[in-house]
PDB file of C-alpha atoms in Angstrom:
ATOM      1  CA  UNK Z  27      10.531 -13.585   0.450  1.00 43.00           C
ATOM      2  CA  UNK Z  28      10.023  -9.986  -0.054  1.00 51.00           C
ATOM      3  CA  UNK Z  29       9.843  -8.762  -3.638  1.00 68.00           C
ATOM      4  CA  UNK Z  30      10.627  -5.250  -2.438  1.00 74.00           C
ATOM      5  CA  UNK Z  31      12.905  -4.496   0.350  1.00 83.00           C
ATOM      6  CA  UNK Z  32      13.886  -0.972   1.377  1.00 86.00           C
ATOM      7  CA  UNK Z  33      17.194  -0.080   2.895  1.00 85.00           C
ATOM      8  CA  UNK Z  34      18.112   1.247   5.555  1.00 89.00           C
ATOM      9  CA  UNK Z  35      15.034   0.392   7.914  1.00 90.00           C
ATOM     10  CA  UNK Z  36      15.313   3.699   9.727  1.00 93.00           C
ATOM     11  CA  UNK Z  37      16.984   6.963   8.795  1.00 94.00           C
ATOM     12  CA  UNK Z  38      17.487  10.018  11.005  1.00 96.00           C
ATOM     13  CA  UNK Z  39      18.718  13.295   9.532  1.00 96.00           C
ATOM     14  CA  UNK Z  40      18.844  17.068  10.222  1.00 97.00           C
ATOM     15  CA  UNK Z  41      16.445  19.313   8.651  1.00 97.00           C
ATOM     16  CA  UNK Z  42      17.915  20.719   5.481  1.00 97.00           C
ATOM     17  CA  UNK Z  43      19.832  17.479   4.673  1.00 97.00           C
ATOM     18  CA  UNK Z  44      19.026  15.083   1.857  1.00 97.00           C
ATOM     19  CA  UNK Z  45      17.721  11.726   2.709  1.00 97.00           C
ATOM     20  CA  UNK Z  46      18.459   8.802   0.380  1.00 97.00           C
ATOM     21  CA  UNK Z  47      16.451   5.626   0.718  1.00 96.00           C
ATOM     22  CA  UNK Z  48      16.880   2.494  -1.287  1.00 96.00           C
ATOM     23  CA  UNK Z  49      14.852  -0.386  -2.554  1.00 95.00           C
ATOM     24  CA  UNK Z  50      15.866  -3.621  -4.028  1.00 95.00           C
ATOM     25  CA  UNK Z  51      13.557  -6.233  -5.577  1.00 93.00           C
ATOM     26  CA  UNK Z  52      13.867  -9.637  -7.078  1.00 90.00           C
ATOM     27  CA  UNK Z  53      11.645 -10.134 -10.371  1.00 88.00           C
ATOM     28  CA  UNK Z  54      11.107  -8.108 -13.443  1.00 90.00           C
ATOM     29  CA  UNK Z  55       8.740  -5.208 -12.921  1.00 91.00           C
ATOM     30  CA  UNK Z  56       6.419  -2.989 -15.149  1.00 91.00           C
ATOM     31  CA  UNK Z  57       6.849  -0.115 -12.758  1.00 93.00           C
ATOM     32  CA  UNK Z  58       8.047   0.753  -9.173  1.00 95.00           C
ATOM     33  CA  UNK Z  59       6.095   3.261  -6.793  1.00 96.00           C
ATOM     34  CA  UNK Z  60       6.980   5.141  -3.734  1.00 97.00           C
ATOM     35  CA  UNK Z  61       4.479   6.015  -1.111  1.00 97.00           C
ATOM     36  CA  UNK Z  62       4.368   7.771   2.069  1.00 97.00           C
ATOM     37  CA  UNK Z  63       2.735   6.902   5.245  1.00 96.00           C
ATOM     38  CA  UNK Z  64       2.455   9.303   8.402  1.00 93.00           C
ATOM     39  CA  UNK Z  65       1.928   7.644  11.752  1.00 86.00           C
ATOM     40  CA  UNK Z  66       0.012   4.755  10.451  1.00 76.00           C
ATOM     41  CA  UNK Z  67      -2.434   6.916   8.598  1.00 88.00           C
ATOM     42  CA  UNK Z  68      -3.168   6.411   4.825  1.00 91.00           C
ATOM     43  CA  UNK Z  69      -0.451   5.804   2.236  1.00 95.00           C
ATOM     44  CA  UNK Z  70      -0.055   8.521  -0.134  1.00 96.00           C
ATOM     45  CA  UNK Z  71       1.387   7.990  -3.546  1.00 96.00           C
ATOM     46  CA  UNK Z  72       4.532   9.962  -4.249  1.00 97.00           C
ATOM     47  CA  UNK Z  73       5.883   8.782  -7.771  1.00 97.00           C
ATOM     48  CA  UNK Z  74       5.745   5.991 -10.134  1.00 95.00           C
ATOM     49  CA  UNK Z  75       8.537   5.076 -12.411  1.00 96.00           C
ATOM     50  CA  UNK Z  76       8.174   2.787 -15.361  1.00 95.00           C
ATOM     51  CA  UNK Z  77      10.658  -0.030 -16.212  1.00 94.00           C
ATOM     52  CA  UNK Z  78      11.860   1.828 -19.267  1.00 96.00           C
ATOM     53  CA  UNK Z  79      12.640   5.087 -17.341  1.00 97.00           C
ATOM     54  CA  UNK Z  80      15.684   5.785 -15.355  1.00 97.00           C
ATOM     55  CA  UNK Z  81      14.943   8.903 -13.507  1.00 98.00           C
ATOM     56  CA  UNK Z  82      11.938  11.004 -12.600  1.00 97.00           C
ATOM     57  CA  UNK Z  83      11.584  14.229 -10.472  1.00 96.00           C
ATOM     58  CA  UNK Z  84       8.564  15.612  -8.501  1.00 95.00           C
ATOM     59  CA  UNK Z  85       9.222  18.856  -6.573  1.00 96.00           C
ATOM     60  CA  UNK Z  86      12.030  17.797  -3.968  1.00 97.00           C
ATOM     61  CA  UNK Z  87      11.758  14.015  -4.905  1.00 97.00           C
ATOM     62  CA  UNK Z  88      13.949  12.370  -7.241  1.00 98.00           C
ATOM     63  CA  UNK Z  89      13.662   8.627  -7.915  1.00 98.00           C
ATOM     64  CA  UNK Z  90      16.140   6.487  -9.954  1.00 98.00           C
ATOM     65  CA  UNK Z  91      15.459   3.070 -11.365  1.00 98.00           C
ATOM     66  CA  UNK Z  92      18.378   0.611 -12.276  1.00 97.00           C
ATOM     67  CA  UNK Z  93      16.669  -2.376 -13.763  1.00 95.00           C
ATOM     68  CA  UNK Z  94      19.991  -4.190 -14.341  1.00 95.00           C
ATOM     69  CA  UNK Z  95      20.669  -4.070 -10.576  1.00 95.00           C
ATOM     70  CA  UNK Z  96      16.909  -4.421  -9.678  1.00 95.00           C
ATOM     71  CA  UNK Z  97      17.067  -1.426  -7.428  1.00 96.00           C
ATOM     72  CA  UNK Z  98      15.610   2.047  -6.904  1.00 97.00           C
ATOM     73  CA  UNK Z  99      16.412   5.002  -4.854  1.00 97.00           C
ATOM     74  CA  UNK Z 100      14.249   7.850  -3.607  1.00 97.00           C
ATOM     75  CA  UNK Z 101      16.024  11.053  -2.698  1.00 98.00           C
ATOM     76  CA  UNK Z 102      14.306  13.787  -0.746  1.00 98.00           C
ATOM     77  CA  UNK Z 103      16.301  17.074  -1.022  1.00 97.00           C
ATOM     78  CA  UNK Z 104      16.478  19.867   1.571  1.00 97.00           C
ATOM     79  CA  UNK Z 105      14.317  17.771   4.004  1.00 97.00           C
ATOM     80  CA  UNK Z 106      11.882  19.269   6.406  1.00 97.00           C
ATOM     81  CA  UNK Z 107      10.455  18.149   9.697  1.00 96.00           C
ATOM     82  CA  UNK Z 108       7.136  17.419   7.867  1.00 96.00           C
ATOM     83  CA  UNK Z 109       8.892  14.813   5.815  1.00 97.00           C
ATOM     84  CA  UNK Z 110       8.857  12.646   9.015  1.00 97.00           C
ATOM     85  CA  UNK Z 111       7.098   9.526   7.907  1.00 97.00           C
ATOM     86  CA  UNK Z 112       7.509   6.032   6.663  1.00 96.00           C
ATOM     87  CA  UNK Z 113       8.339   5.515   3.010  1.00 97.00           C
ATOM     88  CA  UNK Z 114       7.449   2.326   1.132  1.00 95.00           C
ATOM     89  CA  UNK Z 115       8.425   1.159  -2.369  1.00 95.00           C
ATOM     90  CA  UNK Z 116       5.971  -0.932  -4.228  1.00 94.00           C
ATOM     91  CA  UNK Z 117       6.544  -3.069  -7.298  1.00 92.00           C
ATOM     92  CA  UNK Z 118       4.250  -4.154 -10.139  1.00 89.00           C
ATOM     93  CA  UNK Z 119       5.784  -7.485 -11.004  1.00 83.00           C
ATOM     94  CA  UNK Z 120       5.409  -8.867 -14.583  1.00 79.00           C
ATOM     95  CA  UNK Z 121       3.954 -12.238 -15.374  1.00 73.00           C
ATOM     96  CA  UNK Z 122       0.496 -13.893 -14.998  1.00 66.00           C
ATOM     97  CA  UNK Z 123       0.253 -13.716 -11.331  1.00 64.00           C
ATOM     98  CA  UNK Z 124       1.478 -10.098 -11.011  1.00 71.00           C
ATOM     99  CA  UNK Z 125       0.464  -8.053  -8.035  1.00 76.00           C
ATOM    100  CA  UNK Z 126       1.811  -4.833  -6.468  1.00 83.00           C
ATOM    101  CA  UNK Z 127       3.923  -5.885  -3.528  1.00 88.00           C
ATOM    102  CA  UNK Z 128       4.936  -3.441  -0.907  1.00 91.00           C
ATOM    103  CA  UNK Z 129       8.140  -3.523   1.092  1.00 90.00           C
ATOM    104  CA  UNK Z 130       8.303  -3.062   4.835  1.00 90.00           C
ATOM    105  CA  UNK Z 131       9.099   0.676   4.825  1.00 92.00           C
ATOM    106  CA  UNK Z 132      11.781   3.083   5.908  1.00 94.00           C
ATOM    107  CA  UNK Z 133      11.034   5.334   8.884  1.00 95.00           C
ATOM    108  CA  UNK Z 134      12.539   8.599   8.255  1.00 97.00           C
ATOM    109  CA  UNK Z 135      12.934  10.999  11.121  1.00 97.00           C
ATOM    110  CA  UNK Z 136      13.801  14.533  10.401  1.00 97.00           C
ATOM    111  CA  UNK Z 137      15.112  16.537  13.250  1.00 95.00           C
ATOM    112  CA  UNK Z 138      14.159  20.337  13.263  1.00 91.00           C
TER     113      UNK Z 138
ATOM    114  CA  UNK U  11     -10.353  16.320  -3.726  1.00 75.00           C
ATOM    115  CA  UNK U  12     -11.495  12.840  -4.301  1.00 86.00           C
ATOM    116  CA  UNK U  13     -11.042  10.255  -1.663  1.00 93.00           C
ATOM    117  CA  UNK U  14     -11.611   6.639  -0.946  1.00 97.00           C
ATOM    118  CA  UNK U  15     -13.896   6.162   2.213  1.00 97.00           C
ATOM    119  CA  UNK U  16     -13.572   3.487   4.418  1.00 98.00           C
ATOM    120  CA  UNK U  17     -16.164   2.686   7.512  1.00 97.00           C
ATOM    121  CA  UNK U  18     -15.939   1.967  10.135  1.00 98.00           C
ATOM    122  CA  UNK U  19     -12.689   3.695  11.227  1.00 97.00           C
ATOM    123  CA  UNK U  20     -12.239   1.643  14.194  1.00 97.00           C
ATOM    124  CA  UNK U  21     -13.722  -1.525  15.366  1.00 97.00           C
ATOM    125  CA  UNK U  22     -13.246  -3.457  18.522  1.00 98.00           C
ATOM    126  CA  UNK U  23     -15.098  -6.742  19.054  1.00 97.00           C
ATOM    127  CA  UNK U  24     -14.865 -10.007  20.612  1.00 97.00           C
ATOM    128  CA  UNK U  25     -13.402 -13.185  18.990  1.00 96.00           C
ATOM    129  CA  UNK U  26     -15.933 -15.189  17.204  1.00 97.00           C
ATOM    130  CA  UNK U  27     -17.818 -12.121  15.943  1.00 97.00           C
ATOM    131  CA  UNK U  28     -18.572 -11.144  12.525  1.00 97.00           C
ATOM    132  CA  UNK U  29     -16.675  -8.180  11.197  1.00 98.00           C
ATOM    133  CA  UNK U  30     -17.575  -6.170   8.056  1.00 98.00           C
ATOM    134  CA  UNK U  31     -15.555  -3.533   6.644  1.00 98.00           C
ATOM    135  CA  UNK U  32     -16.868  -1.078   3.896  1.00 98.00           C
ATOM    136  CA  UNK U  33     -15.002   0.893   1.098  1.00 98.00           C
ATOM    137  CA  UNK U  34     -16.285   3.336  -1.308  1.00 98.00           C
ATOM    138  CA  UNK U  35     -13.766   3.808  -4.108  1.00 97.00           C
ATOM    139  CA  UNK U  36     -12.995   7.056  -5.836  1.00 97.00           C
ATOM    140  CA  UNK U  37     -15.669   7.563  -8.520  1.00 95.00           C
ATOM    141  CA  UNK U  38     -14.459   6.268 -11.963  1.00 93.00           C
ATOM    142  CA  UNK U  39     -11.948   4.091 -10.655  1.00 95.00           C
ATOM    143  CA  UNK U  40     -12.132   0.466 -11.786  1.00 93.00           C
ATOM    144  CA  UNK U  41      -9.706  -1.403  -9.514  1.00 94.00           C
ATOM    145  CA  UNK U  42     -10.179  -1.846  -5.895  1.00 96.00           C
ATOM    146  CA  UNK U  43      -7.650  -3.527  -3.425  1.00 95.00           C
ATOM    147  CA  UNK U  44      -7.883  -4.796   0.204  1.00 96.00           C
ATOM    148  CA  UNK U  45      -4.749  -4.665   2.115  1.00 96.00           C
ATOM    149  CA  UNK U  46      -3.756  -5.578   5.682  1.00 96.00           C
ATOM    150  CA  UNK U  47      -1.027  -3.873   7.707  1.00 95.00           C
ATOM    151  CA  UNK U  48       0.538  -5.158  10.759  1.00 93.00           C
ATOM    152  CA  UNK U  49       3.859  -4.544  12.445  1.00 88.00           C
ATOM    153  CA  UNK U  50       5.160  -8.004  11.763  1.00 88.00           C
ATOM    154  CA  UNK U  51       3.986  -8.684   8.293  1.00 87.00           C
ATOM    155  CA  UNK U  52       3.828  -5.046   6.964  1.00 89.00           C
ATOM    156  CA  UNK U  53       1.226  -4.386   4.225  1.00 92.00           C
ATOM    157  CA  UNK U  54      -0.133  -7.565   2.728  1.00 91.00           C
ATOM    158  CA  UNK U  55      -2.589  -7.499  -0.219  1.00 92.00           C
ATOM    159  CA  UNK U  56      -5.583  -9.575   0.578  1.00 94.00           C
ATOM    160  CA  UNK U  57      -7.657  -9.216  -2.648  1.00 93.00           C
ATOM    161  CA  UNK U  58      -8.324  -7.119  -5.519  1.00 92.00           C
ATOM    162  CA  UNK U  59     -11.031  -6.467  -8.180  1.00 93.00           C
ATOM    163  CA  UNK U  60     -10.946  -5.119 -11.521  1.00 92.00           C
ATOM    164  CA  UNK U  61     -14.393  -3.856 -12.973  1.00 93.00           C
ATOM    165  CA  UNK U  62     -15.955  -5.574 -10.064  1.00 93.00           C
ATOM    166  CA  UNK U  63     -14.451  -8.787 -10.916  1.00 92.00           C
ATOM    167  CA  UNK U  64     -12.382 -10.428  -8.322  1.00 90.00           C
ATOM    168  CA  UNK U  65      -9.060 -11.227  -9.816  1.00 88.00           C
ATOM    169  CA  UNK U  66      -6.794 -12.359  -6.990  1.00 84.00           C
ATOM    170  CA  UNK U  67      -7.654 -13.307  -3.350  1.00 84.00           C
ATOM    171  CA  UNK U  68      -4.778 -15.524  -2.814  1.00 84.00           C
ATOM    172  CA  UNK U  69      -3.661 -13.408   0.106  1.00 85.00           C
ATOM    173  CA  UNK U  70      -6.787 -14.136   2.112  1.00 90.00           C
ATOM    174  CA  UNK U  71      -7.590 -16.843   4.439  1.00 87.00           C
ATOM    175  CA  UNK U  72     -10.454 -18.159   2.422  1.00 87.00           C
ATOM    176  CA  UNK U  73     -12.105 -20.086   5.336  1.00 92.00           C
ATOM    177  CA  UNK U  74     -12.885 -16.912   7.276  1.00 96.00           C
ATOM    178  CA  UNK U  75     -12.440 -13.916   5.007  1.00 96.00           C
ATOM    179  CA  UNK U  76     -14.545 -12.943   2.080  1.00 96.00           C
ATOM    180  CA  UNK U  77     -14.545  -9.935  -0.183  1.00 96.00           C
ATOM    181  CA  UNK U  78     -17.363  -8.704  -2.284  1.00 95.00           C
ATOM    182  CA  UNK U  79     -18.110  -5.731  -4.697  1.00 96.00           C
ATOM    183  CA  UNK U  80     -21.905  -5.504  -4.877  1.00 94.00           C
ATOM    184  CA  UNK U  81     -21.724  -2.531  -7.018  1.00 93.00           C
ATOM    185  CA  UNK U  82     -19.141  -0.112  -8.391  1.00 93.00           C
ATOM    186  CA  UNK U  83     -19.384   2.241  -5.408  1.00 95.00           C
ATOM    187  CA  UNK U  84     -19.039  -0.447  -2.585  1.00 97.00           C
ATOM    188  CA  UNK U  85     -16.621  -2.933  -1.818  1.00 98.00           C
ATOM    189  CA  UNK U  86     -16.770  -5.207   1.479  1.00 98.00           C
ATOM    190  CA  UNK U  87     -14.361  -7.175   3.404  1.00 97.00           C
ATOM    191  CA  UNK U  88     -15.906  -9.620   5.777  1.00 97.00           C
ATOM    192  CA  UNK U  89     -14.387 -11.739   8.506  1.00 97.00           C
ATOM    193  CA  UNK U  90     -16.398 -14.675  10.107  1.00 97.00           C
ATOM    194  CA  UNK U  91     -15.597 -15.763  12.683  1.00 96.00           C
ATOM    195  CA  UNK U  92     -13.068 -13.255  13.688  1.00 97.00           C
ATOM    196  CA  UNK U  93      -9.868 -14.197  15.791  1.00 97.00           C
ATOM    197  CA  UNK U  94      -7.268 -12.205  17.775  1.00 97.00           C
ATOM    198  CA  UNK U  95      -4.595 -12.684  15.028  1.00 95.00           C
ATOM    199  CA  UNK U  96      -7.085 -10.641  12.574  1.00 97.00           C
ATOM    200  CA  UNK U  97      -6.087  -7.477  14.570  1.00 97.00           C
ATOM    201  CA  UNK U  98      -4.711  -5.115  12.131  1.00 97.00           C
ATOM    202  CA  UNK U  99      -5.181  -2.005  10.107  1.00 97.00           C
ATOM    203  CA  UNK U 100      -7.162  -2.916   6.884  1.00 98.00           C
ATOM    204  CA  UNK U 101      -6.731  -0.424   3.997  1.00 97.00           C
ATOM    205  CA  UNK U 102      -8.801  -0.150   0.998  1.00 97.00           C
ATOM    206  CA  UNK U 103      -7.197   1.525  -2.228  1.00 96.00           C
ATOM    207  CA  UNK U 104      -8.670   2.177  -5.677  1.00 96.00           C
ATOM    208  CA  UNK U 105      -7.045   3.021  -8.999  1.00 94.00           C
ATOM    209  CA  UNK U 106      -7.608   2.974 -12.707  1.00 91.00           C
ATOM    210  CA  UNK U 107      -6.245   0.823 -15.294  1.00 83.00           C
ATOM    211  CA  UNK U 108      -6.962  -2.223 -17.440  1.00 77.00           C
ATOM    212  CA  UNK U 109      -3.725  -4.095 -16.940  1.00 75.00           C
ATOM    213  CA  UNK U 110      -0.852  -3.983 -14.421  1.00 76.00           C
ATOM    214  CA  UNK U 111      -0.878  -1.710 -11.485  1.00 84.00           C
ATOM    215  CA  UNK U 112      -0.767   2.023 -11.473  1.00 87.00           C
ATOM    216  CA  UNK U 113      -1.126   4.613  -8.781  1.00 92.00           C
ATOM    217  CA  UNK U 114      -3.380   3.639  -6.056  1.00 94.00           C
ATOM    218  CA  UNK U 115      -5.337   6.012  -3.603  1.00 96.00           C
ATOM    219  CA  UNK U 116      -5.784   4.641  -0.119  1.00 96.00           C
ATOM    220  CA  UNK U 117      -8.355   5.229   2.338  1.00 97.00           C
ATOM    221  CA  UNK U 118      -7.712   5.968   6.086  1.00 96.00           C
ATOM    222  CA  UNK U 119      -8.078   2.403   7.125  1.00 97.00           C
ATOM    223  CA  UNK U 120     -10.123   0.622   9.513  1.00 98.00           C
ATOM    224  CA  UNK U 121      -8.338  -0.226  12.736  1.00 97.00           C
ATOM    225  CA  UNK U 122      -9.562  -3.662  13.952  1.00 98.00           C
ATOM    226  CA  UNK U 123      -9.036  -5.094  17.443  1.00 97.00           C
ATOM    227  CA  UNK U 124     -10.368  -8.670  18.034  1.00 97.00           C
ATOM    228  CA  UNK U 125     -10.265  -9.372  21.869  1.00 96.00           C
TER     229      UNK U 125
END
């Protein structure tokens, strides 16, 4: 079963609107990360939030983490057509066999 | 900006052939990861190294895949013999840390097609 699962699978919005993407996970984590991928190209790290943090900001990005609900959200404010991409959450699970596990991604389309 | 470099960018070959993919991590990074991305399975971790030591290769089919890091500037992923189901994009990523997993920097990937 997938450790990190994003929701929704696909999102289409108008330029200027906010985009909210969610990620749920199953086991305890050290941190949660969000990455972006344009058209099958390399993944680019966006933001990392540690398990003892609740919210982080980076430019137009805002990430929240609720460890009690095992969920995170990525908010992109004032979206631009250039934000069109796939977004992945990745969880660094705790434990002896920890690894960074990626979800299947959310496809975001921002219409000009 | 420092980048992870992967070669080749594209590879098309017939089944049964050996495939070698190479990765040059960012200088100073001590962790290297190999991922495979397909539409069906998404992004899967195949293997990773820390300080050149293999720490986890449980995601790799061991009968045909092998990952090595002959020195700090080169990581390799080999498939022998290759099969059509190995067709995918293979990404290498590098990072720095002595425990857990922090930010990873990805290469542009090797797009592999096995005919």
